[in-house]
CSV table of C-alpha atoms in Angstrom, one decimal:
chain,number,residue,atom,x,y,z
S,1,MET,CA,-40.3,-100.3,-47.3
S,2,ARG,CA,-38.6,-103.5,-48.7
S,3,LEU,CA,-35.0,-103.1,-48.7
S,4,ASP,CA,-31.7,-106.1,-49.0
S,5,PRO,CA,-29.2,-105.8,-46.1
S,6,THR,CA,-26.8,-103.8,-47.8
S,7,GLN,CA,-29.3,-101.1,-48.3
S,8,LEU,CA,-30.8,-101.3,-44.8
S,9,THR,CA,-27.1,-100.5,-43.7
S,10,THR,CA,-27.3,-96.7,-45.7
S,11,ALA,CA,-31.0,-96.3,-44.8
S,12,LEU,CA,-30.2,-96.3,-41.2
S,13,ASN,CA,-27.6,-93.7,-41.5
S,14,GLY,CA,-30.8,-91.6,-40.9
S,15,PRO,CA,-33.9,-91.7,-38.6
S,16,PRO,CA,-35.1,-94.9,-37.8
S,17,ALA,CA,-38.4,-96.5,-39.1
S,18,PRO,CA,-40.9,-97.2,-36.0
S,19,VAL,CA,-41.0,-100.6,-37.2
S,20,TYR,CA,-38.4,-103.0,-38.6
S,21,LEU,CA,-39.1,-106.7,-39.7
S,22,LEU,CA,-36.1,-109.1,-40.4
S,23,PHE,CA,-36.3,-112.4,-41.3
S,24,GLY,CA,-34.8,-115.1,-43.3
S,25,ASP,CA,-32.8,-118.5,-43.0
S,26,GLU,CA,-29.4,-117.1,-43.0
S,27,PRO,CA,-28.3,-116.4,-39.5
S,28,LEU,CA,-25.1,-114.4,-40.1
S,29,GLN,CA,-27.0,-111.9,-41.9
S,30,LEU,CA,-30.1,-111.5,-39.8
S,31,GLY,CA,-28.0,-111.4,-36.4
S,32,GLU,CA,-25.7,-108.4,-38.2
S,33,ALA,CA,-28.8,-106.7,-39.4
S,34,ALA,CA,-30.8,-107.1,-36.3
S,35,ASP,CA,-27.0,-106.0,-34.6
S,36,ALA,CA,-27.3,-103.1,-37.2
S,37,VAL,CA,-30.9,-101.7,-35.9
S,38,ARG,CA,-30.3,-102.0,-32.3
S,39,ALA,CA,-26.9,-99.9,-32.8
S,40,ALA,CA,-29.0,-97.3,-34.9
S,41,ALA,CA,-31.8,-97.2,-32.1
S,42,ARG,CA,-28.9,-96.6,-29.4
S,43,THR,CA,-27.6,-93.8,-31.2
S,44,HIS,CA,-31.1,-91.9,-31.7
S,45,GLY,CA,-31.6,-92.1,-27.8
S,46,PHE,CA,-33.6,-95.8,-27.6
S,47,SER,CA,-31.5,-96.4,-24.6
S,48,GLU,CA,-34.1,-99.2,-23.0
S,49,ARG,CA,-34.5,-102.4,-24.4
S,50,THR,CA,-37.7,-105.0,-23.9
S,51,CYS,CA,-37.7,-108.2,-25.4
S,52,LEU,CA,-40.4,-110.3,-26.4
S,53,GLU,CA,-40.7,-114.5,-27.3
S,54,ALA,CA,-43.9,-115.4,-29.2
S,55,ASP,CA,-45.0,-117.8,-31.7
S,56,ALA,CA,-48.9,-118.2,-33.1
S,57,ASN,CA,-50.1,-119.0,-30.2
S,58,ALA,CA,-48.7,-116.4,-27.7
S,59,ASP,CA,-50.3,-113.6,-25.5
S,60,TRP,CA,-49.5,-110.6,-28.2
S,61,SER,CA,-51.2,-108.5,-25.2
S,62,ALA,CA,-47.8,-108.4,-24.1
S,63,LEU,CA,-46.8,-106.0,-27.3
S,64,ASP,CA,-49.4,-103.8,-26.6
S,65,HIS,CA,-48.3,-103.2,-23.3
S,66,ALA,CA,-44.6,-102.9,-24.0
S,67,ALA,CA,-45.5,-100.2,-26.6
S,68,ALA,CA,-48.0,-98.2,-24.4
S,69,SER,CA,-46.5,-98.3,-20.9
S,70,LEU,CA,-44.1,-95.3,-19.8
S,71,SER,CA,-40.6,-96.6,-19.2
S,72,LEU,CA,-39.1,-95.7,-15.9
S,73,PHE,CA,-35.6,-95.3,-16.9
S,74,ALA,CA,-35.5,-93.7,-20.4
S,75,GLU,CA,-37.3,-91.6,-22.6
S,76,ARG,CA,-37.3,-93.9,-25.7
S,77,ARG,CA,-37.4,-97.8,-26.1
S,78,LEU,CA,-36.6,-100.4,-28.2
S,79,VAL,CA,-39.1,-103.4,-28.4
S,80,GLU,CA,-37.8,-106.3,-29.7
S,81,VAL,CA,-39.9,-109.5,-30.5
S,82,ARG,CA,-38.7,-112.8,-31.5
S,83,LEU,CA,-40.8,-115.0,-33.5
S,84,ALA,CA,-40.5,-118.3,-33.2
S,85,GLY,CA,-42.1,-120.2,-36.0
S,86,GLU,CA,-43.6,-118.7,-39.7
S,87,GLY,CA,-46.7,-117.0,-38.6
S,88,VAL,CA,-48.0,-115.0,-36.1
S,89,GLY,CA,-51.6,-116.1,-35.6
S,90,ASN,CA,-54.6,-113.7,-35.1
S,91,GLU,CA,-54.3,-112.4,-32.1
S,92,GLY,CA,-50.4,-111.0,-33.2
S,93,ALA,CA,-51.7,-109.9,-36.7
S,94,LYS,CA,-54.1,-107.6,-34.8
S,95,ALA,CA,-51.4,-106.4,-32.2
S,96,ILE,CA,-48.6,-105.7,-35.3
S,97,ARG,CA,-51.4,-103.9,-36.9
S,98,ARG,CA,-52.6,-101.8,-34.2
S,99,TYR,CA,-48.9,-100.9,-33.5
S,100,CYS,CA,-48.3,-99.6,-37.3
S,101,ASP,CA,-51.9,-97.8,-37.2
S,102,ARG,CA,-50.5,-96.1,-34.0
S,103,GLY,CA,-47.4,-95.5,-33.9
S,104,ALA,CA,-45.0,-94.3,-31.2
S,105,ASP,CA,-42.2,-91.8,-31.5
S,106,ASP,CA,-40.8,-93.2,-28.4
S,107,VAL,CA,-41.0,-97.0,-29.3
S,108,LEU,CA,-39.2,-98.8,-31.9
S,109,LEU,CA,-40.6,-102.0,-32.8
S,110,LEU,CA,-37.9,-104.8,-34.3
S,111,ILE,CA,-39.5,-108.0,-35.3
S,112,VAL,CA,-36.7,-110.7,-35.9
S,113,ALA,CA,-38.3,-114.1,-37.3
S,114,PRO,CA,-37.1,-117.3,-39.2
S,115,ARG,CA,-38.1,-117.8,-42.9
S,116,LEU,CA,-41.7,-116.3,-43.8
S,117,ASP,CA,-43.8,-117.7,-46.9
S,118,TRP,CA,-45.0,-115.5,-49.6
S,119,LYS,CA,-48.6,-116.0,-47.9
S,120,THR,CA,-47.4,-114.6,-44.7
S,121,LEU,CA,-45.6,-111.6,-46.5
S,122,SER,CA,-49.2,-110.7,-48.3
S,123,SER,CA,-51.0,-111.1,-45.0
S,124,LYS,CA,-52.5,-107.7,-43.9
S,125,TRP,CA,-50.2,-107.3,-41.0
S,126,ALA,CA,-47.3,-107.7,-43.5
S,127,GLN,CA,-48.7,-105.1,-45.6
S,128,ALA,CA,-49.5,-102.5,-42.6
S,129,LEU,CA,-45.9,-103.2,-41.7
S,130,ASP,CA,-44.1,-102.6,-45.0
S,131,ALA,CA,-46.5,-99.3,-45.2
S,132,ALA,CA,-45.4,-97.9,-41.6
S,133,GLY,CA,-41.5,-99.4,-41.7
S,134,VAL,CA,-38.7,-101.6,-43.5
S,135,ILE,CA,-38.9,-105.2,-44.1
S,136,VAL,CA,-35.8,-107.1,-44.4
S,137,GLN,CA,-35.2,-110.4,-46.4
S,138,VAL,CA,-31.6,-112.2,-45.7
S,139,ARG,CA,-31.1,-114.9,-48.1
S,140,GLN,CA,-28.2,-117.2,-48.5
S,141,PRO,CA,-26.1,-115.8,-51.4
S,142,GLN,CA,-24.9,-118.5,-54.3
S,143,GLY,CA,-22.4,-118.1,-57.0
S,144,ARG,CA,-21.7,-114.4,-58.3
S,145,ARG,CA,-23.7,-112.8,-55.2
S,146,LEU,CA,-21.7,-115.3,-52.8
S,147,GLN,CA,-18.7,-113.9,-54.3
S,148,GLU,CA,-19.8,-110.1,-54.2
S,149,TRP,CA,-20.5,-110.9,-50.2
S,150,LEU,CA,-17.0,-112.6,-49.8
S,151,ARG,CA,-15.4,-109.2,-51.9
S,152,GLY,CA,-17.1,-106.9,-49.8
S,153,ARG,CA,-16.3,-109.0,-46.0
S,154,LEU,CA,-12.6,-109.2,-47.5
S,155,THR,CA,-12.2,-105.4,-48.4
S,156,ARG,CA,-13.6,-104.3,-45.4
S,157,ALA,CA,-10.8,-106.4,-43.6
S,158,GLY,CA,-8.3,-104.7,-45.6
S,159,PHE,CA,-7.7,-107.2,-48.5
S,160,GLN,CA,-7.7,-106.7,-51.9
S,161,PRO,CA,-9.1,-109.8,-53.4
S,162,SER,CA,-8.0,-111.1,-56.7
S,163,ASP,CA,-10.9,-113.0,-58.6
S,164,GLU,CA,-9.2,-116.6,-57.9
S,165,ALA,CA,-9.1,-115.8,-53.9
S,166,LEU,CA,-13.1,-115.5,-54.2
S,167,ALA,CA,-13.6,-118.1,-56.1
S,168,LEU,CA,-11.3,-120.7,-53.9
S,169,LEU,CA,-13.0,-119.0,-50.5
S,170,ALA,CA,-16.2,-119.6,-51.9
S,171,GLU,CA,-15.5,-123.2,-52.5
S,172,ARG,CA,-14.3,-123.4,-49.6
S,173,VAL,CA,-16.7,-122.5,-47.3
S,174,GLU,CA,-19.8,-123.6,-49.4
S,175,GLY,CA,-21.8,-121.2,-48.9
S,176,ASN,CA,-21.6,-121.2,-45.5
S,177,LEU,CA,-21.1,-117.3,-44.5
S,178,LEU,CA,-20.7,-117.7,-40.5
S,179,ALA,CA,-17.6,-120.2,-41.9
S,180,ALA,CA,-16.5,-117.4,-44.5
S,181,ALA,CA,-17.0,-114.7,-41.8
S,182,GLN,CA,-14.6,-117.1,-39.2
S,183,GLU,CA,-12.0,-117.4,-42.2
S,184,ILE,CA,-11.6,-114.0,-43.0
S,185,GLU,CA,-11.3,-113.4,-39.2
S,186,LYS,CA,-8.5,-115.6,-39.2
S,187,LEU,CA,-6.8,-114.3,-42.5
S,188,GLY,CA,-6.7,-111.0,-40.7
S,189,LEU,CA,-5.0,-112.6,-37.7
S,190,LEU,CA,-2.3,-114.5,-40.3
S,191,ARG,CA,-1.5,-111.7,-43.0
S,192,ALA,CA,-1.0,-108.1,-43.1
S,193,PRO,CA,-3.7,-106.4,-45.3
S,194,GLY,CA,-3.2,-106.0,-49.1
S,195,PRO,CA,-3.3,-107.7,-52.4
S,196,LEU,CA,-4.6,-111.2,-51.7
S,197,SER,CA,-3.9,-114.2,-54.7
S,198,ALA,CA,-5.5,-118.0,-54.6
S,199,GLU,CA,-2.2,-118.7,-53.4
S,200,ALA,CA,-1.5,-116.4,-50.5
S,201,LEU,CA,-5.0,-117.2,-49.5
S,202,LEU,CA,-4.0,-121.1,-49.1
S,203,ALA,CA,-0.6,-120.4,-47.8
S,204,SER,CA,-2.4,-118.2,-44.9
S,205,VAL,CA,-5.6,-120.9,-44.2
S,206,TYR,CA,-3.2,-123.9,-44.3
S,207,ASP,CA,0.3,-122.5,-43.1
S,208,SER,CA,0.2,-125.4,-40.5
S,209,ALA,CA,-0.4,-128.3,-43.0
S,210,ARG,CA,2.6,-130.6,-43.4
S,211,TYR,CA,1.6,-130.8,-47.3
S,212,ASP,CA,1.2,-128.2,-49.5
S,213,LEU,CA,-1.8,-128.1,-52.1
S,214,PHE,CA,0.2,-126.9,-54.5
S,215,ASP,CA,3.0,-129.9,-53.9
S,216,LEU,CA,0.3,-132.4,-55.4
S,217,THR,CA,0.3,-130.7,-58.8
S,218,ASN,CA,3.6,-130.1,-59.0
S,219,ALA,CA,4.3,-134.1,-58.3
S,220,ALA,CA,2.0,-134.7,-60.9
S,221,VAL,CA,3.4,-132.8,-63.6
S,222,ALA,CA,7.0,-133.7,-63.0
S,223,GLY,CA,5.6,-137.5,-63.2
S,224,ASP,CA,6.6,-138.3,-59.6
S,225,ARG,CA,3.9,-140.8,-59.2
S,226,ALA,CA,5.1,-141.8,-56.0
S,227,ARG,CA,5.2,-138.6,-54.4
S,228,VAL,CA,1.5,-137.8,-55.5
S,229,HIS,CA,0.2,-140.8,-53.3
S,230,ARG,CA,2.4,-139.7,-50.5
S,231,VAL,CA,0.7,-136.0,-50.6
S,232,LEU,CA,-2.5,-137.1,-51.1
S,233,HIS,CA,-2.4,-139.4,-48.5
S,234,GLY,CA,-1.1,-136.5,-46.3
S,235,LEU,CA,-3.2,-134.4,-47.5
S,236,GLN,CA,-6.3,-136.7,-46.8
S,237,ALA,CA,-4.9,-137.6,-43.0
S,238,GLU,CA,-4.8,-133.8,-42.2
S,239,ASP,CA,-8.6,-133.0,-43.2
S,240,MET,CA,-7.8,-130.8,-45.9
S,241,ALA,CA,-11.1,-130.0,-47.4
S,242,PRO,CA,-11.8,-131.5,-50.6
S,243,PRO,CA,-13.3,-128.9,-52.7
S,244,LEU,CA,-10.1,-127.0,-52.2
S,245,VAL,CA,-7.9,-130.1,-53.7
S,246,LEU,CA,-10.7,-130.5,-56.5
S,247,TRP,CA,-9.7,-126.5,-57.3
S,248,VAL,CA,-6.0,-127.3,-57.6
S,249,LEU,CA,-6.4,-130.1,-59.3
S,250,ALA,CA,-8.9,-128.7,-61.8
S,251,ARG,CA,-6.9,-125.6,-62.4
S,252,GLU,CA,-3.8,-127.1,-63.3
S,253,LEU,CA,-5.5,-129.4,-66.2
S,254,ARG,CA,-7.5,-126.2,-67.1
S,255,LYS,CA,-4.5,-124.1,-67.5
S,256,LEU,CA,-2.4,-127.0,-69.3
S,257,ALA,CA,-5.3,-127.9,-71.4
S,258,ALA,CA,-5.6,-124.2,-72.1
S,259,LEU,CA,-1.8,-124.3,-73.2
S,260,GLY,CA,-2.0,-127.1,-75.0
S,261,TYR,CA,-4.8,-126.0,-77.0
S,262,ALA,CA,-3.0,-122.2,-77.9
S,263,LEU,CA,0.0,-124.6,-79.0
S,264,ALA,CA,-1.9,-126.8,-81.7
S,265,ASN,CA,-3.9,-123.7,-83.0
S,266,ARG,CA,-1.0,-121.2,-82.8
S,267,GLY,CA,-2.6,-119.2,-80.3
S,268,ASP,CA,-1.4,-116.5,-77.6
S,269,THR,CA,0.3,-118.7,-75.1
S,270,GLY,CA,1.7,-115.4,-73.5
S,271,ALA,CA,-2.5,-114.7,-72.8
S,272,VAL,CA,-3.0,-118.1,-71.0
S,273,LEU,CA,0.1,-118.1,-69.1
S,274,ARG,CA,-0.8,-114.3,-68.0
S,275,GLU,CA,-4.3,-115.2,-67.7
S,276,TYR,CA,-3.5,-118.0,-64.9
S,277,LYS,CA,-0.4,-115.9,-63.1
S,278,VAL,CA,2.4,-118.0,-64.0
S,279,PRO,CA,5.4,-116.7,-62.7
S,280,ASP,CA,8.2,-116.0,-65.4
S,281,SER,CA,10.9,-118.6,-64.0
S,282,ARG,CA,8.3,-121.1,-64.7
S,283,ARG,CA,6.8,-120.5,-68.2
S,284,SER,CA,9.2,-122.5,-69.5
S,285,ALA,CA,8.5,-126.0,-67.8
S,286,THR,CA,4.9,-125.0,-68.1
S,287,LEU,CA,4.9,-124.9,-71.8
S,288,ALA,CA,6.9,-127.8,-71.9
S,289,THR,CA,4.7,-129.7,-69.9
S,290,ALA,CA,1.6,-128.8,-72.1
S,291,ARG,CA,3.7,-129.7,-75.3
S,292,ARG,CA,4.3,-133.1,-73.7
S,293,LEU,CA,0.8,-134.0,-72.6
S,294,PRO,CA,-2.0,-134.9,-75.1
S,295,LEU,CA,-5.1,-132.7,-75.2
S,296,THR,CA,-7.3,-135.7,-75.3
S,297,THR,CA,-6.1,-136.7,-72.1
S,298,LEU,CA,-6.4,-133.4,-70.5
S,299,TRP,CA,-10.2,-133.2,-71.7
S,300,GLU,CA,-10.5,-136.7,-70.2
S,301,LEU,CA,-8.8,-135.6,-66.6
S,302,LEU,CA,-11.4,-132.4,-66.3
S,303,ALA,CA,-14.1,-134.5,-66.7
S,304,ARG,CA,-13.2,-137.0,-63.8
S,305,CYS,CA,-13.1,-133.4,-62.3
S,306,ALA,CA,-16.4,-133.0,-62.6
S,307,ASP,CA,-17.1,-136.5,-61.7
S,308,ALA,CA,-15.4,-135.6,-58.3
S,309,ASP,CA,-17.3,-132.7,-58.0
S,310,LEU,CA,-20.9,-134.7,-58.3
S,311,ALA,CA,-18.7,-137.1,-55.2
S,312,ILE,CA,-17.8,-134.0,-52.8
S,313,LYS,CA,-21.5,-132.9,-53.2
S,314,GLY,CA,-23.5,-136.3,-52.1
S,315,ARG,CA,-24.5,-136.6,-55.5
S,316,SER,CA,-22.4,-140.0,-56.3
S,317,SER,CA,-21.6,-143.0,-54.8
S,318,ALA,CA,-18.1,-142.6,-55.5
S,319,ASP,CA,-15.4,-141.5,-52.8
S,320,PRO,CA,-14.0,-138.1,-53.8
S,321,TRP,CA,-10.6,-138.9,-52.6
S,322,ALA,CA,-10.4,-142.1,-54.5
S,323,VAL,CA,-11.3,-139.9,-57.8
S,324,PHE,CA,-8.4,-137.6,-57.0
S,325,VAL,CA,-5.7,-140.4,-56.8
S,326,GLU,CA,-7.3,-141.5,-60.2
S,327,ILE,CA,-6.8,-137.7,-61.6
S,328,ALA,CA,-3.4,-137.0,-59.8
S,329,ASP,CA,-2.2,-140.8,-61.0
S,330,ALA,CA,-3.2,-140.4,-64.7
S,331,LEU,CA,-2.0,-137.0,-64.9
S,332,ALA,CA,1.6,-137.8,-63.5
S,333,ASP,CA,1.3,-141.1,-66.0
S,334,ALA,CA,0.9,-139.1,-68.8
S,335,ALA,CA,3.4,-136.6,-67.6
S,336,SER,CA,6.2,-138.8,-67.1
S,337,ARG,CA,5.8,-140.6,-70.7
S,338,PRO,CA,7.4,-138.7,-73.6
S,339,ARG,CA,4.7,-137.7,-76.4
S,340,SER,CA,4.4,-140.0,-79.6
């Protein structure tokens, strides 16, 4: 039976299967899945644990011996095989098939492996394991799946994150789940459980920084070019993550562009203000800024944000901080000029 990591948690609420194969190249999910199997094994009386290191050239008779020998200290045992490399070799394949064919009520086999290719998963030993037990593949979540993983993690920590907070945290960790788990643990130390906005996330994660990310956009829309440069240099000196600087700049530009378009076409500016959660106290000033800035300028600067994204990801030779300076300086320059 093949399950994903979320299904494994539910499946382990019942009696454990005789054998589990956990594999994949995402270390956090792989480690947590293995911990979940070990915990379930202990709950069901598999109190002794034997660990074996193996690869395609190992002496797999150790598995036969571990599975067949009587325990001196416990009635039920967990035998864990940590596989190094992508294959088990002929002897390993035979040993795993023998275990799956024989089965044992007093032994539970857990195999933890790195990435396995489709050929390995189609082999006879993998098919025998699939029929007898459980196979779980962990994958690096991307896009929407990453945000849903983050939502589940934050919810378990007691937070109710907004969609913007999830998008921001996804940008921050860049797919590194270990980094994400650490950020959420840090968040739990800094904030009380409850609703979590993007602004609250930034304030908590970077509460020790001298410069606030929103100081940058506030200075830019105020037309204060000197302060824009001071804030950007300060953020760079404090090793602020470039994806977060880009997120704040792009968010401000998208908001102003959406407002400018609504104003030009008699659209619903109130809906835009609500979408971007602009406080009542700042709505008049924000609308005034949107009226002052040419739409073409805002669209051009959003295109430069795409250039900054490529630079951050190493897909261009540009320095992302230099692109940030260009974007924020141009926004401040446009904001300081009366619209003709």
